[in-house]
Amino acid sequence: MAQIFKNHKWAIFLALATAIVVAYPQIYSRWDLGDSYQGIGLMGASDDESAWMSRVKEVQDGHPAFSSTYFKDGKSDPYLFQPLGTIIVAYSGQLFSLNINDTILFSRLFFTSLLFLIIYAFLFFFTKEKIISLSIPSVFLLAISIFNRGATLKPYYLLLTRPVNPALTWIFFFGFLLFFWLFIERKQWRWGILSALILGLSFYDFLYTWTFLYAFCGILILIFLCQKKWQDIKRIAVVLLGAILIAIPYFINLYRAAAYPTFGDVGARAGLMGGRELSMGILPPMLLVLFLILFPRKWKERYYFALALVIAPFVVLNQQLITGKALSPSHYHWYYHKPLALIILLIILFSVLSLRKWQFAKKALAIFFIVISISLGIFVQSISYSASKETIVKIQKYGPLMDWFNKNAKKEEVVFSNDAIANLIVTHTSLNVFYHHSAKYSLSATTERLINTFFLYYRLDGVAEAQAKDVFLGDKENISWAIYGIYYRDLFGEYENIPDGVVLDLVRRYQESFAAATPDLFNEMLQKYEVNYLIWDKESNPKWQLDQYPFLKKAAEIGEFIIYER
């Protein structure tokens, strides 16, 4: 073991350095904010940061499937988002008795380091060159933004700053490639068993991982079929079959979920659409051409392994030609196609230098890549933190509010609030909420429920019956996103392109809802969804005037927030 550490000390050093770069904004913010820090750990790392953080909190609260992260009802429903990565992060925090903020910090440090080492190990066994294996993960994890036009100079945190995904997703992906390559190369079943285990577990982590890997393995089987490598085909088939056996509970869950009446609506909101259109993009064809021209053919097995990886995007992007169900091409692009393109192109670059026997240039270039990647990573994290600091400071005002609920409310009780506060309730307490913008992706979120909830907030905001048409047509983007998810965005290009007919039908239904007075409608919905507490943000929602409702009892006042009990 000591010899392994000695031989790969630079990989361990760079893994730790990468993890520190990823996590340092969160570490630095606590020192930088000083007494202003009130325990609100959101960094603005991405639009999905709070979603992943709330799922981790839900698992720590005893709901490992997080079937209904936001609502009190639906906790026993089949899950729609694969939970394994979230479970690993949540339980690792519980292992060390960490709160939610420290759990996320630990995950940024530990799983980033682990991911670096897994990618390093895969490249080390694949290329047989340590310097290449050190530099490529550095570029991939810290400097991939240079391949996004203009993104490096924009305040976007490194992708790994987001909790759970993509760190855990890539651990499964590259972990499989590592063990599977060793299995293909060495023909030892211990690597085959590990490959089957990782592939089987990936069913419980991310849909796009196992679909890509099965496409990759299928292509490799076809290549070996042409070469009449029957034993290799049998070995791969055993791995694929073993993974399927591990995934049986996943398919049972999927079958149960598909039987729910809301499954189709939730799928549409999440972007699962019907269609058989051919999809290609620019990156896969370009990569294939460059690969066929420049990738070293003398590597034989490595060549065909990499060729299967390069061809796989064509399969996953066009599986809808057979299934009739289109998956999001952007998920494949950002999580698999682009990283693999970067890795393969850098391997080609280093192989060209090796072919010309420019060893010094190869080593110098690798060191240059490492230094530039770390520097760029620090720069990106720094400007991102500077850009988000004002928001980070601003949301600390919610800290005392969260403290009050953690001290006074019972686990699993329900809170009514605006969406901004609900976002913090589900990440920093063990409570549920009346509404959250991501709740539409759970099976308990019927379209009727979402519409009625939306109507209630409009009523509290004072939108009169006569104003409805103008207000709704002027708020098409928000209506489209809040009720229908990304359906109309994917269908027509933008959220606001939702058809006027759909909006006008909502206007009609909203106007009909005035058959019930606002207090009666309000009280009915609070009772229906078992709301225990309400929060009135007097600055953000001045028109709510919750003091006027006799069925609410004032429990506390914290700054501009008034807490009510039912």
Coordinates of C-alpha atoms in Angstrom, one line a residue:
M1 CA 0.0 0.0 0.0
A2 CA 2.8 2.4 0.9
Q3 CA 4.4 1.7 -2.5
I4 CA 1.1 2.5 -4.3
F5 CA 1.0 5.9 -2.5
K6 CA 4.6 6.5 -3.4
N7 CA 4.1 5.6 -7.0
H8 CA 1.0 7.7 -7.4
K9 CA 1.7 10.6 -5.0
W10 CA 1.2 13.2 -7.6
A11 CA -2.2 11.9 -8.5
I12 CA -3.2 12.0 -4.8
F13 CA -1.8 15.5 -4.5
L14 CA -3.7 16.7 -7.6
A15 CA -6.9 15.0 -6.5
L16 CA -6.7 16.9 -3.2
A17 CA -5.9 20.2 -4.9
T18 CA -8.8 19.7 -7.3
A19 CA -11.2 19.0 -4.4
I20 CA -10.0 22.1 -2.5
V21 CA -10.5 24.3 -5.6
V22 CA -14.1 23.0 -5.9
A23 CA -14.9 23.4 -2.2
Y24 CA -13.1 26.5 -1.3
P25 CA -15.9 29.0 -2.1
Q26 CA -18.0 27.3 0.6
I27 CA -15.1 27.2 3.0
Y28 CA -14.1 30.8 2.3
S29 CA -17.7 32.1 2.6
R30 CA -17.9 31.1 6.3
W31 CA -14.8 33.1 7.1
D32 CA -15.6 35.9 4.7
L33 CA -19.2 36.4 6.1
G34 CA -18.1 36.3 9.7
D35 CA -21.0 37.1 12.0
S36 CA -23.2 37.6 9.0
Y37 CA -23.2 33.9 8.4
Q38 CA -26.4 32.4 9.8
G39 CA -26.2 28.8 8.6
I40 CA -27.7 29.2 5.1
G41 CA -25.3 27.1 3.0
L42 CA -26.6 27.7 -0.5
M43 CA -23.9 29.1 -2.8
G44 CA -25.8 29.7 -6.0
A45 CA -23.7 27.0 -7.6
S46 CA -26.4 26.2 -10.1
D47 CA -30.1 26.3 -10.6
D48 CA -30.2 22.7 -9.4
E49 CA -28.1 23.2 -6.3
S50 CA -31.0 23.5 -3.9
A51 CA -32.8 20.6 -5.6
W52 CA -29.9 18.2 -4.9
M53 CA -29.4 19.6 -1.4
S54 CA -33.0 19.1 -0.5
R55 CA -32.9 15.5 -1.7
V56 CA -29.8 14.9 0.5
K57 CA -31.7 16.4 3.4
E58 CA -34.8 14.3 2.6
V59 CA -32.6 11.1 2.7
Q60 CA -31.1 12.2 6.1
D61 CA -34.7 12.7 7.3
G62 CA -35.5 9.0 6.7
H63 CA -36.8 9.0 3.1
P64 CA -34.1 7.4 1.0
A65 CA -36.2 7.2 -2.1
F66 CA -37.2 10.9 -1.9
S67 CA -40.3 10.1 -3.8
S68 CA -41.9 13.3 -2.6
T69 CA -39.2 15.6 -1.4
Y70 CA -41.4 18.6 -0.9
F71 CA -44.9 17.4 -0.1
K72 CA -46.0 15.5 3.0
D73 CA -48.1 13.2 0.9
G74 CA -46.5 10.8 -1.6
K75 CA -43.6 9.7 0.5
S76 CA -44.3 6.0 -0.3
D77 CA -44.8 6.5 -4.0
P78 CA -42.3 5.0 -6.5
Y79 CA -39.3 7.2 -7.0
L80 CA -38.7 9.0 -10.3
F81 CA -35.2 10.3 -9.7
Q82 CA -32.7 7.6 -9.1
P83 CA -31.6 7.9 -5.5
L84 CA -28.3 6.1 -5.1
G85 CA -25.9 9.0 -5.5
T86 CA -28.0 11.1 -3.1
I87 CA -28.1 8.3 -0.6
I88 CA -24.3 7.9 -0.7
V89 CA -23.8 11.6 0.0
A90 CA -26.5 11.7 2.7
Y91 CA -25.3 8.7 4.6
S92 CA -21.6 9.8 4.4
G93 CA -22.7 12.9 6.2
Q94 CA -24.6 11.0 8.8
L95 CA -21.6 8.7 9.3
F96 CA -19.7 11.7 10.7
S97 CA -22.8 13.3 12.3
L98 CA -22.6 16.3 9.9
N99 CA -25.4 18.8 9.4
I100 CA -26.6 19.4 5.8
N101 CA -24.2 22.2 5.1
D102 CA -21.2 20.2 6.3
T103 CA -22.4 17.1 4.5
I104 CA -22.4 19.0 1.2
L105 CA -18.9 20.4 2.0
F106 CA -17.6 17.0 2.8
S107 CA -19.1 15.6 -0.5
R108 CA -17.4 18.3 -2.5
L109 CA -14.0 17.4 -0.9
F110 CA -14.2 13.7 -0.7
F111 CA -16.1 12.7 -3.9
T112 CA -14.2 15.2 -6.1
S113 CA -10.9 13.6 -4.9
L114 CA -12.3 10.1 -5.5
L115 CA -13.5 11.1 -8.9
F116 CA -10.1 12.5 -9.9
L117 CA -8.4 9.3 -8.8
I118 CA -10.8 7.1 -10.7
I119 CA -10.4 9.0 -13.9
Y120 CA -6.6 9.0 -13.3
A121 CA -6.6 5.2 -12.8
F122 CA -8.7 4.6 -15.9
L123 CA -6.4 6.7 -18.0
F124 CA -3.3 5.2 -16.4
F125 CA -4.3 1.7 -17.3
F126 CA -5.6 2.7 -20.7
T127 CA -2.7 4.9 -21.9
K128 CA 0.1 3.4 -19.8
E129 CA 1.5 6.8 -19.3
K130 CA 1.4 8.6 -15.9
I131 CA 1.9 12.2 -17.2
I132 CA -1.0 11.9 -19.5
S133 CA -3.1 10.4 -16.8
L134 CA -2.3 13.3 -14.4
S135 CA -3.0 16.1 -16.9
I136 CA -6.2 15.0 -18.5
P137 CA -8.3 14.8 -15.3
S138 CA -7.1 18.3 -14.3
V139 CA -8.2 19.8 -17.6
F140 CA -11.5 17.9 -17.5
L141 CA -12.5 18.7 -14.0
L142 CA -11.1 22.2 -13.7
A143 CA -10.8 23.7 -17.1
I144 CA -13.5 22.2 -19.3
S145 CA -15.2 25.6 -19.4
I146 CA -12.6 26.9 -21.9
F147 CA -14.4 24.7 -24.4
N148 CA -17.7 26.6 -23.8
R149 CA -17.5 29.8 -25.7
G150 CA -17.1 32.7 -23.3
A151 CA -18.0 30.6 -20.3
T152 CA -14.6 31.0 -18.6
L153 CA -15.1 34.7 -18.1
K154 CA -18.6 34.3 -16.8
P155 CA -19.4 33.8 -13.1
Y156 CA -20.4 30.1 -13.4
Y157 CA -19.1 27.9 -10.6
L158 CA -17.3 24.7 -11.7
L159 CA -19.9 22.0 -12.4
L160 CA -18.5 19.9 -9.6
T161 CA -19.6 22.6 -7.1
R162 CA -23.1 21.3 -7.5
P163 CA -23.9 18.6 -5.0
V164 CA -24.2 14.9 -5.9
N165 CA -24.5 15.3 -9.7
P166 CA -22.2 15.1 -11.7
A167 CA -19.6 14.0 -9.1
L168 CA -21.4 10.7 -8.2
T169 CA -22.6 10.2 -11.8
W170 CA -19.1 10.4 -13.1
I171 CA -17.8 8.1 -10.4
F172 CA -20.1 5.4 -11.6
F173 CA -19.4 6.2 -15.3
F174 CA -15.6 6.2 -15.1
G175 CA -15.6 3.6 -12.4
F176 CA -17.3 1.2 -14.9
L177 CA -14.8 2.2 -17.7
L178 CA -11.9 1.5 -15.4
F179 CA -13.0 -2.0 -14.3
F180 CA -14.4 -2.9 -17.7
W181 CA -11.2 -1.9 -19.5
L182 CA -9.2 -4.1 -17.0
F183 CA -11.6 -6.9 -17.7
I184 CA -11.3 -6.6 -21.5
E185 CA -7.5 -6.3 -21.3
R186 CA -6.7 -8.9 -18.6
K187 CA -9.6 -11.3 -18.9
Q188 CA -9.8 -11.6 -15.1
W189 CA -13.3 -12.2 -13.7
R190 CA -12.7 -10.1 -10.6
W191 CA -12.8 -7.1 -12.9
G192 CA -15.8 -8.4 -14.8
I193 CA -17.7 -8.8 -11.5
L194 CA -16.8 -5.3 -10.4
S195 CA -17.9 -4.0 -13.9
A196 CA -21.3 -5.7 -13.6
L197 CA -21.7 -4.4 -10.0
I198 CA -21.0 -0.8 -11.0
L199 CA -23.1 -1.0 -14.1
G200 CA -26.0 -2.5 -12.2
L201 CA -25.8 0.1 -9.5
S202 CA -25.7 2.9 -12.1
F203 CA -29.4 2.1 -12.8
Y204 CA -30.1 3.5 -9.4
D205 CA -28.1 6.7 -10.0
F206 CA -28.7 8.2 -13.4
L207 CA -30.7 7.1 -16.4
Y208 CA -28.3 8.6 -18.9
T209 CA -25.3 6.7 -17.4
W210 CA -26.5 3.2 -17.9
T211 CA -28.2 3.9 -21.3
F212 CA -24.9 5.3 -22.6
L213 CA -22.9 2.4 -21.2
Y214 CA -25.2 -0.2 -22.6
A215 CA -25.0 1.5 -26.0
F216 CA -21.2 1.4 -25.7
C217 CA -21.1 -2.3 -24.8
G218 CA -23.5 -3.1 -27.6
I219 CA -21.2 -1.4 -30.1
L220 CA -18.2 -3.2 -28.7
I221 CA -20.0 -6.5 -29.1
L222 CA -20.7 -5.7 -32.7
I223 CA -17.0 -4.9 -33.2
F224 CA -15.9 -8.1 -31.6
L225 CA -18.5 -9.9 -33.7
C226 CA -16.8 -8.7 -36.8
Q227 CA -13.5 -9.9 -35.4
K228 CA -15.0 -13.2 -34.3
K229 CA -13.9 -12.8 -30.7
W230 CA -16.5 -15.1 -29.3
Q231 CA -15.0 -15.4 -25.8
D232 CA -14.9 -11.6 -25.4
I233 CA -18.5 -11.4 -26.5
K234 CA -19.5 -14.0 -24.0
R235 CA -17.7 -12.1 -21.2
I236 CA -19.4 -8.8 -22.1
A237 CA -22.8 -10.5 -22.3
V238 CA -22.3 -11.9 -18.8
V239 CA -21.4 -8.4 -17.5
L240 CA -24.5 -7.0 -19.1
L241 CA -26.7 -9.8 -17.8
G242 CA -25.3 -9.5 -14.3
A243 CA -26.0 -5.7 -14.3
I244 CA -29.6 -6.4 -15.4
L245 CA -30.1 -8.8 -12.5
I246 CA -28.9 -6.2 -10.0
A247 CA -31.3 -3.7 -11.6
I248 CA -34.4 -5.8 -11.2
P249 CA -35.7 -3.8 -8.3
Y250 CA -35.2 -0.6 -10.4
F251 CA -37.5 -2.0 -13.1
I252 CA -40.1 -3.1 -10.6
N253 CA -40.1 0.5 -9.3
L254 CA -40.4 1.8 -12.8
Y255 CA -43.3 -0.5 -13.5
R256 CA -45.1 0.7 -10.4
A257 CA -44.4 4.4 -11.3
A258 CA -45.7 3.9 -14.8
A259 CA -49.0 2.7 -13.4
Y260 CA -49.7 6.0 -11.7
P261 CA -52.1 8.3 -13.5
T262 CA -49.8 11.2 -13.1
F263 CA -46.8 9.4 -14.7
G264 CA -47.4 10.7 -18.2
D265 CA -47.9 14.3 -17.1
V266 CA -44.8 14.3 -14.9
G267 CA -42.7 12.8 -17.7
A268 CA -43.9 15.5 -20.1
R269 CA -42.9 18.2 -17.5
A270 CA -39.5 16.6 -17.2
G271 CA -38.9 16.6 -21.0
L272 CA -39.8 13.0 -21.9
M273 CA -41.5 13.4 -25.2
G274 CA -42.7 11.2 -28.0
G275 CA -41.0 11.5 -31.4
R276 CA -38.9 9.7 -34.0
E277 CA -36.8 12.5 -35.4
L278 CA -33.2 11.9 -36.2
S279 CA -30.7 13.7 -33.9
M280 CA -27.0 14.2 -34.6
G281 CA -25.4 17.4 -33.3
I282 CA -22.0 18.6 -34.4
L283 CA -19.7 17.2 -31.8
P284 CA -20.2 13.4 -32.4
P285 CA -19.5 13.5 -36.2
M286 CA -16.5 15.8 -35.7
L287 CA -15.0 13.6 -33.0
L288 CA -15.5 10.4 -35.1
V289 CA -13.7 11.9 -38.1
L290 CA -10.8 13.1 -36.0
F291 CA -10.6 9.7 -34.2
L292 CA -10.6 7.7 -37.4
I293 CA -7.8 9.9 -38.8
L294 CA -5.6 10.5 -35.8
F295 CA -6.1 7.9 -33.1
P296 CA -3.2 5.4 -33.0
R297 CA -4.3 2.1 -34.6
K298 CA -1.3 0.3 -33.3
W299 CA -3.0 0.2 -29.9
K300 CA -5.4 -2.5 -31.2
E301 CA -7.7 -3.3 -28.2
R302 CA -7.5 0.3 -27.0
Y303 CA -8.4 1.5 -30.4
Y304 CA -11.6 -0.5 -30.6
F305 CA -12.5 0.2 -27.0
A306 CA -12.2 4.0 -27.7
L307 CA -14.0 3.6 -31.1
A308 CA -17.0 2.1 -29.3
L309 CA -17.0 5.1 -27.0
V310 CA -16.9 7.5 -29.9
I311 CA -19.8 5.7 -31.8
A312 CA -22.0 5.4 -28.7
P313 CA -23.3 9.0 -28.9
F314 CA -24.9 8.3 -32.3
V315 CA -26.9 5.5 -30.7
V316 CA -28.1 7.2 -27.6
L317 CA -29.0 10.4 -29.5
N318 CA -31.2 8.4 -31.8
Q319 CA -32.7 5.6 -29.6
Q320 CA -36.1 7.4 -30.1
L321 CA -36.1 6.1 -33.7
I322 CA -36.8 2.7 -32.1
T323 CA -38.4 3.5 -28.7
G324 CA -40.5 6.5 -29.8
K325 CA -39.4 8.3 -26.6
A326 CA -36.9 11.1 -26.8
L327 CA -34.5 11.6 -23.9
S328 CA -32.8 15.0 -23.3
P329 CA -29.8 15.2 -25.7
S330 CA -28.3 18.0 -23.5
H331 CA -27.8 15.5 -20.6
Y332 CA -25.8 13.2 -22.9
H333 CA -23.8 16.1 -24.3
W334 CA -22.7 17.7 -21.1
Y335 CA -22.2 14.6 -19.0
Y336 CA -20.7 12.2 -21.5
H337 CA -20.1 13.3 -25.0
K338 CA -18.2 16.5 -24.3
P339 CA -16.0 15.0 -21.5
L340 CA -15.2 11.9 -23.7
A341 CA -14.4 14.2 -26.6
L342 CA -12.1 16.2 -24.5
I343 CA -10.3 13.1 -23.1
I344 CA -10.0 11.4 -26.5
L345 CA -8.7 14.6 -28.2
L346 CA -6.1 15.1 -25.5
I347 CA -5.0 11.4 -25.8
I348 CA -4.6 12.0 -29.6
L349 CA -2.6 15.1 -29.0
F350 CA -0.2 13.4 -26.6
S351 CA 0.0 10.3 -28.9
V352 CA 1.1 12.6 -31.8
L353 CA 3.9 14.0 -29.6
S354 CA 4.9 10.5 -28.6
L355 CA 5.0 9.4 -32.3
R356 CA 7.4 12.2 -33.1
K357 CA 9.4 11.3 -30.0
W358 CA 9.0 14.8 -28.5
Q359 CA 9.1 13.5 -25.0
F360 CA 10.2 16.8 -23.5
A361 CA 7.4 18.7 -25.3
K362 CA 4.9 16.1 -24.1
K363 CA 6.0 16.4 -20.5
A364 CA 6.1 20.2 -20.7
L365 CA 2.6 20.4 -22.3
A366 CA 1.2 18.1 -19.6
I367 CA 2.7 20.3 -16.8
F368 CA 1.4 23.4 -18.6
F369 CA -2.1 21.8 -18.7
I370 CA -2.1 21.0 -15.0
V371 CA -0.9 24.5 -14.0
I372 CA -3.3 26.3 -16.3
S373 CA -6.2 24.1 -15.2
I374 CA -5.7 24.7 -11.5
S375 CA -5.2 28.4 -12.1
L376 CA -8.3 28.6 -14.2
G377 CA -10.3 26.6 -11.7
I378 CA -9.3 29.1 -8.9
F379 CA -10.2 32.0 -11.2
V380 CA -13.6 30.6 -12.1
Q381 CA -14.5 29.8 -8.5
S382 CA -13.2 33.3 -7.3
I383 CA -15.2 35.3 -9.8
S384 CA -18.3 33.1 -9.3
Y385 CA -18.1 33.7 -5.5
S386 CA -17.7 37.4 -6.0
A387 CA -20.7 37.5 -8.3
S388 CA -22.9 35.5 -5.9
K389 CA -21.6 37.0 -2.6
E390 CA -24.4 39.6 -2.5
T391 CA -27.0 36.9 -2.8
I392 CA -25.2 34.7 -0.2
V393 CA -25.2 37.5 2.3
K394 CA -28.8 38.4 1.6
I395 CA -30.2 35.0 2.1
Q396 CA -28.5 34.7 5.6
K397 CA -31.5 36.7 6.9
Y398 CA -33.5 33.5 6.6
G399 CA -31.2 31.8 9.1
P400 CA -33.1 32.8 12.3
L401 CA -36.3 31.8 10.6
M402 CA -34.9 28.3 9.9
D403 CA -33.6 28.1 13.5
W404 CA -37.1 28.9 14.8
F405 CA -38.7 26.0 12.9
N406 CA -35.9 23.6 13.8
K407 CA -36.6 24.4 17.5
N408 CA -40.4 24.6 17.5
A409 CA -41.9 22.6 14.6
K410 CA -42.3 18.8 14.6
K411 CA -40.6 16.7 11.9
E412 CA -42.7 16.3 8.7
E413 CA -45.1 19.2 9.5
V414 CA -46.1 21.4 6.5
V415 CA -45.2 25.1 6.0
F416 CA -47.0 27.5 3.6
S417 CA -44.7 30.3 2.3
N418 CA -43.5 31.9 -0.9
D419 CA -41.2 29.8 -3.1
A420 CA -37.9 31.5 -2.0
I421 CA -38.6 30.5 1.7
A422 CA -39.9 27.1 0.7
N423 CA -36.6 26.5 -1.0
L424 CA -34.8 27.0 2.3
I425 CA -37.3 25.1 4.4
V426 CA -36.7 21.9 2.4
T427 CA -32.9 22.3 2.5
H428 CA -32.4 23.4 6.1
T429 CA -35.2 21.8 8.1
S430 CA -37.0 18.5 8.3
L431 CA -40.3 20.0 7.3
N432 CA -42.5 19.8 4.1
V433 CA -43.9 22.7 2.2
F434 CA -47.3 23.6 0.6
Y435 CA -45.6 24.5 -2.7
H436 CA -42.1 24.3 -4.2
H437 CA -41.2 24.9 -7.8
S438 CA -39.6 21.5 -8.2
A439 CA -42.6 19.6 -6.7
K440 CA -44.1 19.3 -10.1
Y441 CA -41.7 16.4 -10.8
S442 CA -43.2 14.1 -8.2
L443 CA -46.1 11.7 -8.8
S444 CA -48.2 13.4 -6.1
A445 CA -48.2 16.6 -8.1
T446 CA -51.3 16.4 -10.2
T447 CA -51.9 19.1 -12.8
E448 CA -55.0 20.0 -11.0
R449 CA -53.1 20.5 -7.8
L450 CA -50.5 22.7 -9.5
I451 CA -53.1 24.8 -11.2
N452 CA -55.1 25.4 -8.0
T453 CA -52.0 26.2 -6.1
F454 CA -51.0 28.7 -8.7
F455 CA -54.5 30.3 -8.6
L456 CA -54.2 30.6 -4.8
Y457 CA -51.0 32.6 -4.9
Y458 CA -52.5 34.9 -7.5
R459 CA -55.5 35.4 -5.3
L460 CA -53.3 36.3 -2.3
D461 CA -51.4 38.7 -4.6
G462 CA -54.7 40.5 -5.3
V463 CA -55.2 39.5 -8.9
A464 CA -58.9 40.3 -9.5
E465 CA -61.2 38.4 -11.8
A466 CA -61.2 41.2 -14.4
Q467 CA -57.3 41.5 -14.3
A468 CA -56.7 37.8 -14.9
K469 CA -56.4 37.8 -18.7
D470 CA -53.8 40.6 -18.8
V471 CA -51.9 39.2 -15.9
F472 CA -51.8 35.7 -17.2
L473 CA -50.8 36.6 -20.7
G474 CA -48.1 38.8 -19.3
D475 CA -46.8 36.0 -17.1
K476 CA -46.7 33.2 -19.7
E477 CA -43.1 32.2 -19.0
N478 CA -43.7 31.7 -15.3
I479 CA -47.0 29.9 -15.9
S480 CA -45.5 27.6 -18.5
W481 CA -42.5 26.7 -16.2
A482 CA -44.5 26.4 -13.0
I483 CA -47.3 24.1 -14.2
Y484 CA -45.9 22.4 -17.3
G485 CA -42.2 22.2 -16.6
I486 CA -40.0 22.2 -19.7
Y487 CA -42.7 20.7 -21.9
Y488 CA -43.5 23.8 -23.9
R489 CA -39.9 25.0 -23.9
D490 CA -38.8 21.7 -25.5
L491 CA -41.8 21.8 -27.9
F492 CA -41.6 25.4 -29.0
G493 CA -38.1 26.6 -28.0
E494 CA -39.0 29.0 -25.2
Y495 CA -41.2 28.9 -22.1
E496 CA -43.2 31.9 -23.2
N497 CA -44.2 30.1 -26.4
I498 CA -46.9 28.2 -24.5
P499 CA -50.0 28.6 -26.8
D500 CA -52.4 31.4 -25.9
G501 CA -55.2 28.9 -25.9
V502 CA -53.7 27.1 -23.0
V503 CA -53.3 30.3 -21.0
L504 CA -56.7 31.6 -21.9
D505 CA -58.2 28.3 -20.6
L506 CA -56.4 28.9 -17.3
V507 CA -57.8 32.4 -17.3
R508 CA -61.3 31.0 -17.6
R509 CA -60.8 28.5 -14.8
Y510 CA -59.3 31.2 -12.6
Q511 CA -62.3 33.4 -13.1
E512 CA -64.6 30.5 -12.3
S513 CA -62.7 29.9 -9.1
F514 CA -64.1 33.2 -7.7
A515 CA -67.3 31.4 -7.0
A516 CA -65.5 30.8 -3.7
A517 CA -64.3 33.7 -1.6
T518 CA -60.6 34.0 -1.1
P519 CA -60.7 33.2 2.7
D520 CA -62.8 30.1 2.1
L521 CA -60.6 28.9 -0.8
F522 CA -57.5 29.6 1.3
N523 CA -58.7 27.7 4.4
E524 CA -59.9 24.8 2.3
M525 CA -56.5 24.3 0.7
L526 CA -54.7 24.7 3.9
Q527 CA -56.8 22.0 5.4
K528 CA -56.6 19.7 2.4
Y529 CA -52.8 19.7 2.5
E530 CA -52.5 19.7 6.3
V531 CA -50.6 23.0 6.6
N532 CA -49.4 23.6 10.1
Y533 CA -47.5 26.9 9.7
L534 CA -47.5 29.9 7.4
I535 CA -44.8 32.4 6.8
W536 CA -45.6 35.9 5.6
D537 CA -42.7 37.8 4.1
K538 CA -44.0 41.3 4.4
E539 CA -41.4 42.8 2.1
S540 CA -41.7 40.3 -0.7
N541 CA -45.4 39.7 -0.5
P542 CA -47.0 42.9 1.0
K543 CA -50.4 42.1 -0.5
W544 CA -50.9 38.8 1.4
Q545 CA -52.1 40.5 4.6
L546 CA -52.4 37.2 6.5
D547 CA -53.4 39.1 9.6
Q548 CA -57.0 39.3 8.2
Y549 CA -57.7 35.6 8.3
P550 CA -59.3 34.5 11.6
F551 CA -58.2 30.8 11.2
L552 CA -54.6 31.9 11.5
K553 CA -52.8 32.5 14.9
K554 CA -49.7 34.6 15.1
A555 CA -46.8 32.5 16.6
A556 CA -43.7 34.6 16.1
E557 CA -42.3 37.6 14.3
I558 CA -38.7 37.6 13.1
G559 CA -37.6 40.7 11.2
E560 CA -39.9 41.1 8.2
F561 CA -41.3 37.6 8.7
I562 CA -44.4 36.7 10.6
I563 CA -45.1 33.1 11.5
Y564 CA -48.6 31.8 11.9
E565 CA -50.0 28.6 13.2
R566 CA -53.2 26.8 12.3

